[in-house]
Short mmCIF file of N, CA and C and ligand atoms in Angstrom, two decimals:
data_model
loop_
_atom_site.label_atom_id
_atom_site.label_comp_id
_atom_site.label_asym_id
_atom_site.label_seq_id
_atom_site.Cartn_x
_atom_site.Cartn_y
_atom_site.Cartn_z
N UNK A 134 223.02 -177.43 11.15
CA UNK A 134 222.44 -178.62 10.51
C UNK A 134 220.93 -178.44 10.37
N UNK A 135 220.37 -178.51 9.25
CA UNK A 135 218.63 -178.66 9.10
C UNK A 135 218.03 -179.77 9.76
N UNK A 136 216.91 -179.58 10.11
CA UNK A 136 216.34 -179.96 11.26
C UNK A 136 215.15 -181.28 10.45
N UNK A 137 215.45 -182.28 10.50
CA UNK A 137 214.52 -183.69 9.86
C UNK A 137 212.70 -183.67 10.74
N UNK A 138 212.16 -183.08 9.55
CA UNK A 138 210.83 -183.27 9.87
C UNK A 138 210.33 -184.79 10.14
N UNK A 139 209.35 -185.21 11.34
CA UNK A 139 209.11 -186.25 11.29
C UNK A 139 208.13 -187.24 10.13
N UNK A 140 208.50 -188.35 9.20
CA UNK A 140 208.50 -188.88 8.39
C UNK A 140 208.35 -188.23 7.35
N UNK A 141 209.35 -186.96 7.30
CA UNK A 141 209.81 -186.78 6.21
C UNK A 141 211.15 -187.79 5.47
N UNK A 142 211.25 -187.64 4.48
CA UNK A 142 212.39 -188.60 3.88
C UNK A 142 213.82 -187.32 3.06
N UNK A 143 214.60 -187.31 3.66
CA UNK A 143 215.95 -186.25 3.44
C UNK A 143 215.88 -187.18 1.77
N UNK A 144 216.59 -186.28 0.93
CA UNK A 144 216.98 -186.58 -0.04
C UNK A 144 218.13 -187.07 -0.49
N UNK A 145 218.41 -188.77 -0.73
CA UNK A 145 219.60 -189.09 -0.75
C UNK A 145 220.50 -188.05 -1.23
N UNK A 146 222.19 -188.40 -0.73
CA UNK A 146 223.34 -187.36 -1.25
C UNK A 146 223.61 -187.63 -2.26
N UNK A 147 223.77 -188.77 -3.20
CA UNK A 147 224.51 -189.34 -4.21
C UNK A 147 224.45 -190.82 -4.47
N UNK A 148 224.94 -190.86 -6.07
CA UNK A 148 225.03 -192.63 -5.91
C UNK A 148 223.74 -193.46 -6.25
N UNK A 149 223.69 -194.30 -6.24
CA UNK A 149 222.56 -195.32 -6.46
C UNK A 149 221.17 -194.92 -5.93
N UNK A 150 220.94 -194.22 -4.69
CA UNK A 150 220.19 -194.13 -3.69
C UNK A 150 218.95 -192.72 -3.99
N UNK A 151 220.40 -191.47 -4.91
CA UNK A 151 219.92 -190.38 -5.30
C UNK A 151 219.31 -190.77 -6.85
N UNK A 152 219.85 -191.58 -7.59
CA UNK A 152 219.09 -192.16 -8.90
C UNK A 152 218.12 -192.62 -8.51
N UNK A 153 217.53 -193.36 -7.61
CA UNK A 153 216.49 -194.42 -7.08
C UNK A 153 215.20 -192.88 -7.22
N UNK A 154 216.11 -192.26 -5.85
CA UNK A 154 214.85 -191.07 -5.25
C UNK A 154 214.73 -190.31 -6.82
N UNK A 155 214.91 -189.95 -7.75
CA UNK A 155 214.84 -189.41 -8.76
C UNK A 155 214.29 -190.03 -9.69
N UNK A 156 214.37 -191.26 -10.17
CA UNK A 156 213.55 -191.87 -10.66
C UNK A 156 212.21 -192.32 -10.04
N UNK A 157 211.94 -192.80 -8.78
CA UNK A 157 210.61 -192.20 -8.64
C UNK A 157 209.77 -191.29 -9.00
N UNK A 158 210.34 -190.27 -8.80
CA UNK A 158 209.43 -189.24 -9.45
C UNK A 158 209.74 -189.14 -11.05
N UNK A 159 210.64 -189.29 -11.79
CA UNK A 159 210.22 -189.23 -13.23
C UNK A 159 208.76 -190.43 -13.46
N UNK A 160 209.48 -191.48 -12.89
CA UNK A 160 207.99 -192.83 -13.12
C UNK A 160 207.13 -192.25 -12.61
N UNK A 161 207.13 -191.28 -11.32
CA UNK A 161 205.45 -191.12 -11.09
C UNK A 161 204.54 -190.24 -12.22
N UNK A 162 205.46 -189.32 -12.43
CA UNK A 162 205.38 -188.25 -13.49
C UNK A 162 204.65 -188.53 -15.14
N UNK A 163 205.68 -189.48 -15.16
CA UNK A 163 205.38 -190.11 -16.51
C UNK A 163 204.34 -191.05 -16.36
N UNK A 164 203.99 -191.85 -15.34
CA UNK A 164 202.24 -192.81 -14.74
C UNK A 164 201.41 -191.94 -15.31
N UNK A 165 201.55 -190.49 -14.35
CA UNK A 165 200.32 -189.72 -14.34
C UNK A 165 199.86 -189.11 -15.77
N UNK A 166 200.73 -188.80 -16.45
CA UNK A 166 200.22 -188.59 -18.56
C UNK A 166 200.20 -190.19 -18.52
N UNK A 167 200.59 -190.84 -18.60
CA UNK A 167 200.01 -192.09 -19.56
C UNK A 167 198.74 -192.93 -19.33
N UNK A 168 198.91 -192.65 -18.11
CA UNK A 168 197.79 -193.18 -16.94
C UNK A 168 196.07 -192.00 -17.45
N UNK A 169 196.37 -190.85 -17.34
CA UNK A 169 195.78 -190.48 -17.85
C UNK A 169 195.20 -190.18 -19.24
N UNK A 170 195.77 -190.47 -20.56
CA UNK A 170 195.22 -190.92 -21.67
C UNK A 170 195.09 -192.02 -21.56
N UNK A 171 195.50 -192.52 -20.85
CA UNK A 171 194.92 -194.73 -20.82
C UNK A 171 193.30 -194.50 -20.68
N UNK A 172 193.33 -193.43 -19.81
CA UNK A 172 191.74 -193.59 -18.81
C UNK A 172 190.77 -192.92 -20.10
N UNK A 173 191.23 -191.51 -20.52
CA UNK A 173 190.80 -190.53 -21.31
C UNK A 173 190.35 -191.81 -22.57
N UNK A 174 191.25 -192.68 -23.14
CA UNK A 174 190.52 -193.44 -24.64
C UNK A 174 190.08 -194.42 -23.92
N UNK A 175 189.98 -195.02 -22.51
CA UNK A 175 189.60 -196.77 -22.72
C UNK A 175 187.79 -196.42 -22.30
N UNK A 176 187.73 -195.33 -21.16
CA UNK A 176 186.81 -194.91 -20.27
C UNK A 176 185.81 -193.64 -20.80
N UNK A 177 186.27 -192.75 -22.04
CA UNK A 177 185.85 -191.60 -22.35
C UNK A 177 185.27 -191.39 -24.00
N UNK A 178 186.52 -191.33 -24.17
CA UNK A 178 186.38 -191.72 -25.92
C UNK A 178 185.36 -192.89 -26.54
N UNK A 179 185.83 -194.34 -25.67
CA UNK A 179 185.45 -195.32 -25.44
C UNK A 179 184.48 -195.76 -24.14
N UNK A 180 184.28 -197.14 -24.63
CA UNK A 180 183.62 -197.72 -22.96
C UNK A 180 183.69 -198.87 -22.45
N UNK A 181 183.65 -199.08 -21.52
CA UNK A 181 184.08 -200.72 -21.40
C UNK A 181 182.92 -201.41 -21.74
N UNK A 182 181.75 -201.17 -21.88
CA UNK A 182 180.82 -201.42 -22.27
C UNK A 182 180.98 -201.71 -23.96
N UNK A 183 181.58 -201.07 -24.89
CA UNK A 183 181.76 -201.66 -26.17
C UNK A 183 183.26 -201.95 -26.35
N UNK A 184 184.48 -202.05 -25.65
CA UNK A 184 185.61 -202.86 -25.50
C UNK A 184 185.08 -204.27 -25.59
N UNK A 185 185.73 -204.37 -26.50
CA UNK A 185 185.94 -205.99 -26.66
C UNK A 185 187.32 -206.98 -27.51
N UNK A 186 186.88 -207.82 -27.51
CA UNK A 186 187.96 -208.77 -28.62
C UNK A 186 188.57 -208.11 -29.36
N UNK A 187 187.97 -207.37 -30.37
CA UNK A 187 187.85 -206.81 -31.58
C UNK A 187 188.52 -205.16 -31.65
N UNK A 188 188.31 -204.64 -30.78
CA UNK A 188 188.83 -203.47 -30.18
C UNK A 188 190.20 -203.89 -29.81
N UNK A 189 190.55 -204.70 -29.03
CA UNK A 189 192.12 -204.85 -28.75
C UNK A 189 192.46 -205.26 -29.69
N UNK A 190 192.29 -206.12 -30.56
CA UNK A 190 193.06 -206.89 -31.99
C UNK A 190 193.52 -205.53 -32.50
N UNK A 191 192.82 -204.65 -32.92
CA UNK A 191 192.47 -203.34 -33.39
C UNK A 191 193.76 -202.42 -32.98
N UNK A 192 193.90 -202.22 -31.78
CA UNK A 192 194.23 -201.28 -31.17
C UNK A 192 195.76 -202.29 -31.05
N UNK A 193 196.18 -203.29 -31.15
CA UNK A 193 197.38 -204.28 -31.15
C UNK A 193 198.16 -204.18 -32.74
N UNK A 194 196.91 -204.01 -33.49
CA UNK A 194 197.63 -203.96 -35.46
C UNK A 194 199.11 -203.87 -35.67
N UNK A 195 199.53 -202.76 -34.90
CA UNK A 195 200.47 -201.48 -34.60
C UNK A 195 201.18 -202.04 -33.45
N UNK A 196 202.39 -201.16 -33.90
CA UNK A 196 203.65 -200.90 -32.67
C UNK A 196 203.22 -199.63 -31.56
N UNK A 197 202.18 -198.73 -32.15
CA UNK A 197 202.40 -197.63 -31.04
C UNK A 197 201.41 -198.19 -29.30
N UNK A 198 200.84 -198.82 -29.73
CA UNK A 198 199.97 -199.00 -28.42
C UNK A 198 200.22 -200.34 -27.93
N UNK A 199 200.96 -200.47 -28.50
CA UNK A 199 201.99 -202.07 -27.56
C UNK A 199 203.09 -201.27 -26.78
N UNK A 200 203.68 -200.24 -27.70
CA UNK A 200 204.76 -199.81 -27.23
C UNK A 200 204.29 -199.24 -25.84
N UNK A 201 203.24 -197.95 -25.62
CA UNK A 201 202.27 -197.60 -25.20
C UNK A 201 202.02 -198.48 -23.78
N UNK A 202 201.46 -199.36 -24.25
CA UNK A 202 201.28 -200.29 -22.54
C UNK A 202 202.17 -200.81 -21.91
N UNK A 203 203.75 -200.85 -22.64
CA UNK A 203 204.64 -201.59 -22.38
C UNK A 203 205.27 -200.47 -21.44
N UNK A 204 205.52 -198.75 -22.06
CA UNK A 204 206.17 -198.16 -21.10
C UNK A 204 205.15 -197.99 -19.37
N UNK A 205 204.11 -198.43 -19.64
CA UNK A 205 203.28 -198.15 -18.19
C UNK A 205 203.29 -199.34 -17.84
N UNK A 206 203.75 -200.44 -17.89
CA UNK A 206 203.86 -201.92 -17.14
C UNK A 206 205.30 -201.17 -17.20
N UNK A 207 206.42 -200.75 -17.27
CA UNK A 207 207.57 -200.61 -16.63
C UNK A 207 207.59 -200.02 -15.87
N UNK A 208 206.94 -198.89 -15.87
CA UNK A 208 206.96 -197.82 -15.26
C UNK A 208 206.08 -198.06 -14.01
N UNK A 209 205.03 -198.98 -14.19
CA UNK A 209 204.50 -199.23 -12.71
C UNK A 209 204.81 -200.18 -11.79
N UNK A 210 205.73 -200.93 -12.72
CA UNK A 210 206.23 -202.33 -12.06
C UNK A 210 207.63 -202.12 -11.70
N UNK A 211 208.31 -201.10 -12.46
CA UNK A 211 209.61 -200.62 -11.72
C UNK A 211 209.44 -199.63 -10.41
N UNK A 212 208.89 -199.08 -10.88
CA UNK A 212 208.00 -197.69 -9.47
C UNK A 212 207.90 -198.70 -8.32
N UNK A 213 207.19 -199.43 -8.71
CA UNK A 213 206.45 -200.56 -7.63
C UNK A 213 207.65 -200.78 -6.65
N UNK A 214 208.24 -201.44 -7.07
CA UNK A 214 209.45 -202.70 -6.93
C UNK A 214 210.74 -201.36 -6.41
N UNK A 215 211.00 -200.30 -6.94
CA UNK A 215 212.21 -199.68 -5.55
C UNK A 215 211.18 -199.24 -4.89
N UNK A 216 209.90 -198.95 -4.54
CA UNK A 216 209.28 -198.05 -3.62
C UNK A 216 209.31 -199.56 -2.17
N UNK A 217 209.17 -200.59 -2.92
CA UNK A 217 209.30 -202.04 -2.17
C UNK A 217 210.16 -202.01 -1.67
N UNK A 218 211.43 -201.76 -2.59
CA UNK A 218 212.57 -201.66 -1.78
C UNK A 218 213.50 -200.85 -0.94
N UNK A 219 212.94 -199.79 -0.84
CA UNK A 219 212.82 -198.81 -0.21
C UNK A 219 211.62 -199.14 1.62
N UNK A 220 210.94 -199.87 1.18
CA UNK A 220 210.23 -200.73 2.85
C UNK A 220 210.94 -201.70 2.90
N UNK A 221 211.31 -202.63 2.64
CA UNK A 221 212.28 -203.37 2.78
C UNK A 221 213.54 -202.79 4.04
N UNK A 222 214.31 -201.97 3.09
CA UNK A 222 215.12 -201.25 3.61
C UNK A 222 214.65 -200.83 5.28
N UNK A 223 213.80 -200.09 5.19
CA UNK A 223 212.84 -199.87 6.67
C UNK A 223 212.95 -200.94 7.62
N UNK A 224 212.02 -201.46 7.23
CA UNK A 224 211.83 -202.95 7.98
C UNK A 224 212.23 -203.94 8.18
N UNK A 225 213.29 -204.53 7.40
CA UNK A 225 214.01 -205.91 7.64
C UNK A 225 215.36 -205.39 7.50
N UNK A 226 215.45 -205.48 9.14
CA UNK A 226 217.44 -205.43 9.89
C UNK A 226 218.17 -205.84 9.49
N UNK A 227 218.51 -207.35 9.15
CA UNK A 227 219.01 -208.09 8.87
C UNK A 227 219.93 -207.93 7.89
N UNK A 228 220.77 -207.51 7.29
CA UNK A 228 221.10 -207.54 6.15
C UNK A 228 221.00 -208.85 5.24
N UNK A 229 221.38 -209.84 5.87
CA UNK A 229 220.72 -211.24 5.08
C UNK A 229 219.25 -211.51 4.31
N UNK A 230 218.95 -210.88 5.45
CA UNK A 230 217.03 -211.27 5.22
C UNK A 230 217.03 -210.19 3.90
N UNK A 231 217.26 -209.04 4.14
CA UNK A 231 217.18 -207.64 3.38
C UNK A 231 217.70 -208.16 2.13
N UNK A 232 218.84 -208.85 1.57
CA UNK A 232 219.52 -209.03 0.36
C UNK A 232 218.48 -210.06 -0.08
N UNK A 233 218.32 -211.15 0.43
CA UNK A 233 217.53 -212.31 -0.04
C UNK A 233 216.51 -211.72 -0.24
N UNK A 234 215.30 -210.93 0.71
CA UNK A 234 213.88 -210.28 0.09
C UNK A 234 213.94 -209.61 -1.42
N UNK A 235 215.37 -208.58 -1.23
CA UNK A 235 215.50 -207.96 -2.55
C UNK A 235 215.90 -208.55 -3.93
N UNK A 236 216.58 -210.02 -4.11
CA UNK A 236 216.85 -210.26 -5.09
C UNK A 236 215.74 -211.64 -5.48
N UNK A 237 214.50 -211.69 -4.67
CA UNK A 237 213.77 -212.59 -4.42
C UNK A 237 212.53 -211.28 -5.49
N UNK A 238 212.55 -210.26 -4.56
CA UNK A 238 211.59 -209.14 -5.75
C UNK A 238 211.58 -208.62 -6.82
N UNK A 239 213.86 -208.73 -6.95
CA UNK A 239 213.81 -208.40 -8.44
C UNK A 239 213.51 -209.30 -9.38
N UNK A 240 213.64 -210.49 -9.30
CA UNK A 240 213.75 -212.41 -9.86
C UNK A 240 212.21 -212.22 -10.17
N UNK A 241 211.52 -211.86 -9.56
CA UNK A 241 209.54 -211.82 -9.81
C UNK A 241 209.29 -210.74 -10.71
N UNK A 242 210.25 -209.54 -10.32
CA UNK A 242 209.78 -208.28 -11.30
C UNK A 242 210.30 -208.79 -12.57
N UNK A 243 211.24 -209.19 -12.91
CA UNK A 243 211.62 -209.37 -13.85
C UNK A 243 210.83 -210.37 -14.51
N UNK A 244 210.50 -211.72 -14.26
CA UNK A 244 209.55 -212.56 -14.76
C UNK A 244 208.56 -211.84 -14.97
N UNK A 245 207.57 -211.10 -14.20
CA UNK A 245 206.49 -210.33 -14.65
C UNK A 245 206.67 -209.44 -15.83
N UNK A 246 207.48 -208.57 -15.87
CA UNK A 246 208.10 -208.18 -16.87
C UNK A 246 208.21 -208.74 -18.48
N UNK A 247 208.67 -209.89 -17.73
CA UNK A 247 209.18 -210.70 -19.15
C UNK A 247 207.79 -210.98 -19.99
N UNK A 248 206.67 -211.86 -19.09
CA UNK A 248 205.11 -212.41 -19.06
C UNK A 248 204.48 -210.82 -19.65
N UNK A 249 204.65 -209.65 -19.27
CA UNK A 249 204.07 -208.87 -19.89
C UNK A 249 204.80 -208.53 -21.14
N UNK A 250 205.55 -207.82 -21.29
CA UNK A 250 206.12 -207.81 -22.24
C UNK A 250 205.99 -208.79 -23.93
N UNK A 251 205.89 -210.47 -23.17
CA UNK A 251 206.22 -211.35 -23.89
C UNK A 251 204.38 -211.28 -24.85
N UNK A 252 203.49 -211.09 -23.74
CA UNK A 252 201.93 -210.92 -24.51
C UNK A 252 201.81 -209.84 -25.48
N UNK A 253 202.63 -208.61 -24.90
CA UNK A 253 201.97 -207.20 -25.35
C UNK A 253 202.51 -207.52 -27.15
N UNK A 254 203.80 -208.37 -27.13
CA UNK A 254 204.91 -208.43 -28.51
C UNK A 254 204.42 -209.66 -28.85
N UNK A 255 203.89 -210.42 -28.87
CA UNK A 255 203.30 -211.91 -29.70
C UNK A 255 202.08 -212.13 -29.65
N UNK A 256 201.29 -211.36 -29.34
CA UNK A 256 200.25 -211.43 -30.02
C UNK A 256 199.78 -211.00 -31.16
N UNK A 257 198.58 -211.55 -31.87
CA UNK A 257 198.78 -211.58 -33.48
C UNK A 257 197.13 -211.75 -33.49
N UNK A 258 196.83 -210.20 -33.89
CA UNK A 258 195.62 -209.88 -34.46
C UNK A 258 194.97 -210.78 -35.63
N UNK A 259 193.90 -211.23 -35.64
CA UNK A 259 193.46 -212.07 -36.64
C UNK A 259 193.29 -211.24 -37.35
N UNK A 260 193.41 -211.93 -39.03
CA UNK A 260 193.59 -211.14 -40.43
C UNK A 260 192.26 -210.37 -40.39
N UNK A 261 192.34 -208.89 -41.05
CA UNK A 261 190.78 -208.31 -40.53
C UNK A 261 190.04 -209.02 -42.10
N UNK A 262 188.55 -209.04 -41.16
CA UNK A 262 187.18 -209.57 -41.61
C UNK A 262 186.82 -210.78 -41.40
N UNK A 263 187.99 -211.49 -40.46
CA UNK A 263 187.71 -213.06 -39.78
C UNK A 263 186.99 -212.43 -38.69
C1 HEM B 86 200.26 -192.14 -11.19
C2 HEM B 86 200.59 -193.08 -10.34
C3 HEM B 86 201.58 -192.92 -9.19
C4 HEM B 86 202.12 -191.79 -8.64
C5 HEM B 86 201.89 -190.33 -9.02
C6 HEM B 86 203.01 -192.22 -7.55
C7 HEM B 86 203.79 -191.37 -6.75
C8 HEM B 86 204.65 -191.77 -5.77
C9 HEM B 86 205.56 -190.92 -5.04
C10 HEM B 86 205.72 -189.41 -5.27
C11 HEM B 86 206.21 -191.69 -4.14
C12 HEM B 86 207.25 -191.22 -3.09
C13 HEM B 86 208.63 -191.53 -3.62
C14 HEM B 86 209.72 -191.42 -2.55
O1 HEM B 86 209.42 -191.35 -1.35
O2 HEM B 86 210.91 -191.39 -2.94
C15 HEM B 86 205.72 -193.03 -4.27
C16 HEM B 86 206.12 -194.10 -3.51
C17 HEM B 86 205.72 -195.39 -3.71
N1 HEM B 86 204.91 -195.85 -4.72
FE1 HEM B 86 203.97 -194.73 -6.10
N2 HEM B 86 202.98 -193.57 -7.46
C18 HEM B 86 202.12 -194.05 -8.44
C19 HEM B 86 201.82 -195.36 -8.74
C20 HEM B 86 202.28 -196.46 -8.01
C21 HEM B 86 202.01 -197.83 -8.35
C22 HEM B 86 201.15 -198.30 -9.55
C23 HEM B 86 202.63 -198.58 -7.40
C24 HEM B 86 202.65 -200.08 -7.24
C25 HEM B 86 202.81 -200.89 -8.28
C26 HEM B 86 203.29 -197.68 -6.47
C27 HEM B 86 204.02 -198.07 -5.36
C28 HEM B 86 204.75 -197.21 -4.55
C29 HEM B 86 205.51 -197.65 -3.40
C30 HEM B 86 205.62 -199.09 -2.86
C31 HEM B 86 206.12 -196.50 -2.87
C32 HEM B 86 207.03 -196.41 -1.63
C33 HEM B 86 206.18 -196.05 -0.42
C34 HEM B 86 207.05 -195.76 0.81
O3 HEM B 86 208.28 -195.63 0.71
O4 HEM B 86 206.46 -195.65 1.89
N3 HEM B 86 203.05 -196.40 -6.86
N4 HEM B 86 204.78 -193.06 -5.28
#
């Protein structure tokens, strides 16, 4: 039998648990490119110093950079939320407590979700030259 380094984490066998551990790392993966051209145009290209109103209306016109912020609010808010549940798991014995915390975090992720989502898709650039 291989020998469990201390707080190392074995790699689930299968099932729900091995999708979870695997999707972590695609979401971290995929954070780190998007995360990094987020930084590269908002911080480089650009500045927060001339970001403004007018710049997001701009940069909203379009489907690609809605689409764009929408996969990194999933991706950080899903990441978020099993890495949560994954301490969860750790820390609260209970199986009661444990089910109620978890469907108490998905009920919020999902509203957040929805609240982001719902801005990134209804908002409505004023006609340009107003
Ligand atoms: C580029 C950004 C990020 C990278 C590269 C990254 C990477 C990782 C990796 C590799 C793990 C370990 C996964 C595992 O043990 O199965 C992890 C765990 C975790 N991440 Fe991230 N992460 C990022 C962003 C975030 C963000 C934005 C959040 C919060 C919204 C977050 C919250 C967590 C949590 C709560 C855990 C679980 C910690 C634990 O089990 O002790 N991470 N992350």
């Amino acid at each position: 039998m291989r020998a469990v380094r201390p707080g190392y984490r074995e790699r689930p066998s299968g099932g729900v648990p091995l999708f979870l551990w695997f999707y972590m790392r695609v979401s971290a993966i995929g954070m780190i490119g998007l995360v990094i051209g987020h930084l590269y145009i908002m911080h480089i290209l650009n500045s927060t110093d001339t970001i403004d109103f007018a710049f997001v209306a701009e940069r909203f016109r379009g489907p690609l950079w809605r689409t764009y912020d929408l996969v990194i609010l999933i991706f950080a808010l899903s990441h978020g939320l099993v890495g949560l549940r994954g301490i969860f798991d750790d820390y609260i014995h209970h199986r009661g407590w444990r089910v109620a915390a978890e469907v108490a975090m998905w009920v919020v992720g999902v509203v957040f979700l929805a609240f982001g989502a719902l801005v990134l898709f209804t908002f409505q650039p004023p006609a340009a030259g107003r």
